[in-house]
Short mmCIF file of C-alpha atoms in Angstrom, two decimals:
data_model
loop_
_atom_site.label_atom_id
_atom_site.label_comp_id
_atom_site.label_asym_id
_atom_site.label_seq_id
_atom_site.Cartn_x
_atom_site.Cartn_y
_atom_site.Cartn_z
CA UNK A 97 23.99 123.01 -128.69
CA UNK A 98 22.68 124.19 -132.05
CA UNK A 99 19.12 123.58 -132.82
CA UNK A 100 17.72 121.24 -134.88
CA UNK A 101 18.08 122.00 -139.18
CA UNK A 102 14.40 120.71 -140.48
CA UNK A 103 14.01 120.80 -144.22
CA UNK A 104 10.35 121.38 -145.41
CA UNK A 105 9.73 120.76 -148.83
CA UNK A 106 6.10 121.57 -149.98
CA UNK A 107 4.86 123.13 -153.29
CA UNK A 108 1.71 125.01 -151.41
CA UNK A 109 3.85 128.27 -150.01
CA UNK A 110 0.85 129.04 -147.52
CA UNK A 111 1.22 125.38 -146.25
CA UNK A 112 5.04 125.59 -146.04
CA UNK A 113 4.90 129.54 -144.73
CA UNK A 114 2.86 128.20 -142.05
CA UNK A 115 4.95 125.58 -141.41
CA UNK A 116 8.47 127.56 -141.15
CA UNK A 117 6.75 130.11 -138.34
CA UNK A 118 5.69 127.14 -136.19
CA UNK A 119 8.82 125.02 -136.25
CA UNK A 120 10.77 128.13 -135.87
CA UNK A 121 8.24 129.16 -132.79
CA UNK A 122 9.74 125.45 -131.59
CA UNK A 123 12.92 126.94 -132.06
CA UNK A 124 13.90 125.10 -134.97
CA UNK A 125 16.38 126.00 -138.01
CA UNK A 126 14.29 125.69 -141.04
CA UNK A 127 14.82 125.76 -144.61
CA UNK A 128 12.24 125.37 -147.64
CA UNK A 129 12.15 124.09 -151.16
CA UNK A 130 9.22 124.37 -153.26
CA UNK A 131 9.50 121.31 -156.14
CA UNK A 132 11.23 118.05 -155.90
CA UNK A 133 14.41 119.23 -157.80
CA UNK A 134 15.34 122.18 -155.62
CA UNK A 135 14.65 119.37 -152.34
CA UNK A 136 16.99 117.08 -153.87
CA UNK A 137 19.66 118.98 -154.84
CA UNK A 138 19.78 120.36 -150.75
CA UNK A 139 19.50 116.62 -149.47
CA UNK A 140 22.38 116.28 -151.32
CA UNK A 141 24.54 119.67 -150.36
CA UNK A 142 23.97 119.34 -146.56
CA UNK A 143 23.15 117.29 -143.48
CA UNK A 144 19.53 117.64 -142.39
CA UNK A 145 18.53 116.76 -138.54
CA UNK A 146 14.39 116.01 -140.17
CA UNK A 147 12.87 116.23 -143.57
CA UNK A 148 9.26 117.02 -144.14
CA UNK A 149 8.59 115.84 -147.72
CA UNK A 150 5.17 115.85 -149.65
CA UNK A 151 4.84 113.73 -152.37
CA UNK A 152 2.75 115.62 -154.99
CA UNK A 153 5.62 118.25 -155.80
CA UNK A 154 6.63 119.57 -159.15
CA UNK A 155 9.41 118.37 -161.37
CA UNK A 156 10.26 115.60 -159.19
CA UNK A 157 7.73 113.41 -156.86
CA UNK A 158 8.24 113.29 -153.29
CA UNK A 159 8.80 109.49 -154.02
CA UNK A 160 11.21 109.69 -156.31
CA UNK A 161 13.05 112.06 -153.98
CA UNK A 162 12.74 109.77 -151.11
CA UNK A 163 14.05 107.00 -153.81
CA UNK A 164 17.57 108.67 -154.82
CA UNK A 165 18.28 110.43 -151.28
CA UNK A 166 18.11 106.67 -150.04
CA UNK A 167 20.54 105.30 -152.08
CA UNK A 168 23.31 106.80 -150.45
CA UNK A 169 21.72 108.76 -146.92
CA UNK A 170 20.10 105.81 -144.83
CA UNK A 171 19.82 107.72 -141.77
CA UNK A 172 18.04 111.06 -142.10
CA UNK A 173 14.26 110.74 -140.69
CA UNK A 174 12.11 112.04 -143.34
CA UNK A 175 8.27 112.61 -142.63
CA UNK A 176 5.92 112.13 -146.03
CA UNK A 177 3.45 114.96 -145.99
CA UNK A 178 0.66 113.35 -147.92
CA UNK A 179 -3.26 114.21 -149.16
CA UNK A 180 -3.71 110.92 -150.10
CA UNK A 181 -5.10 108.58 -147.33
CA UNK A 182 -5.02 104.77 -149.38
CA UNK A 183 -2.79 102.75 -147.78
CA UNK A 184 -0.50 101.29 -151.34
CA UNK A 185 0.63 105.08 -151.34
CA UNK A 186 1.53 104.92 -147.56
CA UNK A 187 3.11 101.32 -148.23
CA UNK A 188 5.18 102.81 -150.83
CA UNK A 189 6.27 105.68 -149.13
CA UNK A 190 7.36 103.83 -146.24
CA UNK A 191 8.77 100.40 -148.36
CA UNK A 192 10.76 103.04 -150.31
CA UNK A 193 12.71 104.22 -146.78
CA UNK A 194 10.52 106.91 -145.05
CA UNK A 195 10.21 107.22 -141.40
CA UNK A 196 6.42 108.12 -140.75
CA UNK A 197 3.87 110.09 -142.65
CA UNK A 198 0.92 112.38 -142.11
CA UNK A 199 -1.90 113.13 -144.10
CA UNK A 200 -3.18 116.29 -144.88
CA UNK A 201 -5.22 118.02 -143.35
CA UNK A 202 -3.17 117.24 -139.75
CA UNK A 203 -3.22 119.06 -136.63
CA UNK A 204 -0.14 120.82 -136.30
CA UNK A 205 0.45 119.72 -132.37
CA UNK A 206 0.40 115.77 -133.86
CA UNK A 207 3.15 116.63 -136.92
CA UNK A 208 5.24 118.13 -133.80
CA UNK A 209 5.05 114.90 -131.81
CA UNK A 210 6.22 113.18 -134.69
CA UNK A 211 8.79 115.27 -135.42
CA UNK A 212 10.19 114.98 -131.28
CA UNK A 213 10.32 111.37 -131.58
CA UNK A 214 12.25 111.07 -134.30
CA UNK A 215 14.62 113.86 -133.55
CA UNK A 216 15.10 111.97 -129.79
CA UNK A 217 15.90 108.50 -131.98
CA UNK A 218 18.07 110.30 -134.10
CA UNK A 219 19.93 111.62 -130.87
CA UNK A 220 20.12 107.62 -129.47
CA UNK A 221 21.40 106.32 -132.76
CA UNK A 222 24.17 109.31 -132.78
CA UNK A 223 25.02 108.85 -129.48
CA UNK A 224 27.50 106.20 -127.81
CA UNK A 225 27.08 102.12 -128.99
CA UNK A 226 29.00 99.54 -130.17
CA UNK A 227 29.10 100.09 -133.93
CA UNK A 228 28.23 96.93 -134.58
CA UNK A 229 26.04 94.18 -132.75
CA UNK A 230 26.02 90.54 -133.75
CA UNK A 231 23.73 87.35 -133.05
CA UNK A 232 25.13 83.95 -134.97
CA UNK A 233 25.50 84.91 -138.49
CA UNK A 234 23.57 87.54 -138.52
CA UNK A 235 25.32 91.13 -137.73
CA UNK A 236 23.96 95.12 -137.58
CA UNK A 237 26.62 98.18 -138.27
CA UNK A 238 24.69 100.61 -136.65
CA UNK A 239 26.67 103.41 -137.66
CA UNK A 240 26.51 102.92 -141.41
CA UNK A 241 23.28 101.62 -141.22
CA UNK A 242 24.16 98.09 -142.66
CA UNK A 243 22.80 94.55 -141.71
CA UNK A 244 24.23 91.37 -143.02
CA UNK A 245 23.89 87.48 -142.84
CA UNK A 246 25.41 84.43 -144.08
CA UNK A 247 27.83 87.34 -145.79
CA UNK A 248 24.23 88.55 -147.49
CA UNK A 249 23.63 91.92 -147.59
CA UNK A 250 20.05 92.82 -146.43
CA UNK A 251 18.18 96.08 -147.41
CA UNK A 252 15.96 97.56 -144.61
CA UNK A 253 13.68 100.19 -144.21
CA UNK A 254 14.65 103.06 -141.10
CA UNK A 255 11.93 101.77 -139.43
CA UNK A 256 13.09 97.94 -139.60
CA UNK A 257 16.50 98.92 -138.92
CA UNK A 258 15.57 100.80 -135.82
CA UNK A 259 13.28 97.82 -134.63
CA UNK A 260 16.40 94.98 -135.29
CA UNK A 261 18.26 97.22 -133.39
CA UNK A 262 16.24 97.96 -130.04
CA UNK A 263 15.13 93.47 -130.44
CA UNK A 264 19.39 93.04 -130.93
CA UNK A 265 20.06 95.34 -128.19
CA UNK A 266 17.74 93.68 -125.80
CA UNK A 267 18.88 89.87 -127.45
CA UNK A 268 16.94 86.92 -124.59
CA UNK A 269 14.98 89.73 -123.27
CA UNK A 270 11.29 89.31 -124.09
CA UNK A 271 9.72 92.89 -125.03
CA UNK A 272 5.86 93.64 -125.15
CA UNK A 273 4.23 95.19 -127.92
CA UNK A 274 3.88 98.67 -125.93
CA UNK A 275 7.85 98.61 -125.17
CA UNK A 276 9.09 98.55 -128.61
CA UNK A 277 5.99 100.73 -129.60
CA UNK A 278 8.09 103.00 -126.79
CA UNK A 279 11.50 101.98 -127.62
CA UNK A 280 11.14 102.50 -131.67
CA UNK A 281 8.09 104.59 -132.37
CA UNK A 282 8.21 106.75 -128.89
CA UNK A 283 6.04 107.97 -126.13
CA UNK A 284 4.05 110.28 -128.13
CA UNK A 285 3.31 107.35 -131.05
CA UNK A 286 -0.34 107.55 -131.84
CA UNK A 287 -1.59 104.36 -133.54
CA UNK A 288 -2.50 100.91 -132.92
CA UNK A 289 0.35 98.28 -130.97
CA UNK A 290 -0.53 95.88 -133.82
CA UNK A 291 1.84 97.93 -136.22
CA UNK A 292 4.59 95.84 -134.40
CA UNK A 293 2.97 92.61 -135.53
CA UNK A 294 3.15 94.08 -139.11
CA UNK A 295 6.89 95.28 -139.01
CA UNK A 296 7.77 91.97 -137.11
CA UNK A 297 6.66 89.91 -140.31
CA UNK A 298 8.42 92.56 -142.73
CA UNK A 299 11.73 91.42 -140.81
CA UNK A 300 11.20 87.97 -140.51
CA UNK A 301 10.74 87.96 -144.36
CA UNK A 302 14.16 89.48 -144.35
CA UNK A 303 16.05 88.65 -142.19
CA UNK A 304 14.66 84.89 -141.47
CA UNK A 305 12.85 83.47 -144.42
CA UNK A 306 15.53 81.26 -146.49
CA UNK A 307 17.66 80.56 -143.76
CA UNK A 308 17.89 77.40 -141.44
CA UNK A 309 17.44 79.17 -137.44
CA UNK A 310 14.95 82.04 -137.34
CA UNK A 311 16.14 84.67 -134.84
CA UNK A 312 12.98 86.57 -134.37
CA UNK A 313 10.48 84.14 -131.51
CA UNK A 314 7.54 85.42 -130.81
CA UNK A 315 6.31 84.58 -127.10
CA UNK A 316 2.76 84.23 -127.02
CA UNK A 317 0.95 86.79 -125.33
CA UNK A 318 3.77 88.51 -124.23
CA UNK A 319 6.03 89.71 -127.55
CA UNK A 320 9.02 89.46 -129.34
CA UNK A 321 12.54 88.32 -128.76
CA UNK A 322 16.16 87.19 -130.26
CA UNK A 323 17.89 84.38 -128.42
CA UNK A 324 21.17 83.24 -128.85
#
């Protein structure tokens, strides 16, 4: 099996040197760009297993790279490498479609966590499932990354999607806060369980507010579920 093709796009060549020798020491396929236009135009060329992005590039923003590649690539897990720490720009980043971030400075053995987990999830949503999964009116295509209800398209971020899918999967199952922390974010996840709370009110706004029967229960002091 070939290994996995990361993408590291970083303006600070000593940062993104260092970078190349230790995912290659992981025995990862790596490739770099230097500005924002170089990253793009690759994103768009060729299939990426990971993308490490930083957002203060030249010539085109990390955002603004995230922004376009999202239009049309839903799927790709892409990492923001960030030195700033307030939370709008990690809102943004993550609002916009990324999958996690980091901020700079970071220990190298925590960015190579990251990166396992969400090579492993990319693995589980490439692998065998039905393509799509329904509840009522509401229904996921899991293989072109599309939800829909009442015949209304609804816009997701990776993360979302990947946490309607693991609640959908699981439908009249009740799952604690540490299972879909498991499930979604992955064993090595290091953060607070209450980031489920947060995500859990992102989808209800979505995929519940405006419409008659909400899907998403919460059972107290257990978690979260979708019933029939």
């Amino acid at each position: 099996m070939s290994q996995p093709n990361i993408l590291i796009v970083e303006d600070e060549q000593k940062l993104s040197r260092v970078l190349q020798l230790e995912l290659q020491y992981e025995n990862y396929t790596t490739s770099i760009a230097n500005n924002g236009k170089d990253a793009l135009q690759l994103m768009e060329e060729k299939e990426w297993d990971l993308v490490l992005l930083d957002i203060m590039l030249p010539e085109l923003s990390g955002l603004e790279v995230l922004r376009k590649v999202r239009r049309t690539d839903k799927t790709t897990p892409i990492i923001l490498l960030t030195a700033r720490d307030e939370v709008h720009d990690k809102v943004s980043g993550l609002d916009l479609g990324a999958n996690d971030y980091i901020t700079k400075p970071f220990q190298i053995e925590e960015l190579l966590a990251r990166i396992r987990v969400h090579l492993r999830q990319r693995m589980t949503m490439n692998g065998p499932t039905d393509e799509i999964i329904t509840v009522g009116d509401l229904s996921v295509d899991i293989h072109k990354h599309e939800v829909n209800r009442s015949n209304k398209n609804i816009e997701l971020t990776p993360r979302e999607f990947d946490l309607l899918v693991c609640l959908l999967k699981n439908k009249n199952i009740v799952l604690t806060r540490e299972k879909l922390i498991e499930q979604v974010w992955g064993y090595d996840f290091y953060g607070d369980t209450n980031v489920v709370d947060v995500y859990i009110r992102y989808l209800r706004q979505k995929i519940d507010k405006g419409f008659d029967t909400p899907y998403i229960q919460t059972v107290r002091g257990v978690g979260y579920t979708i019933k029939d």
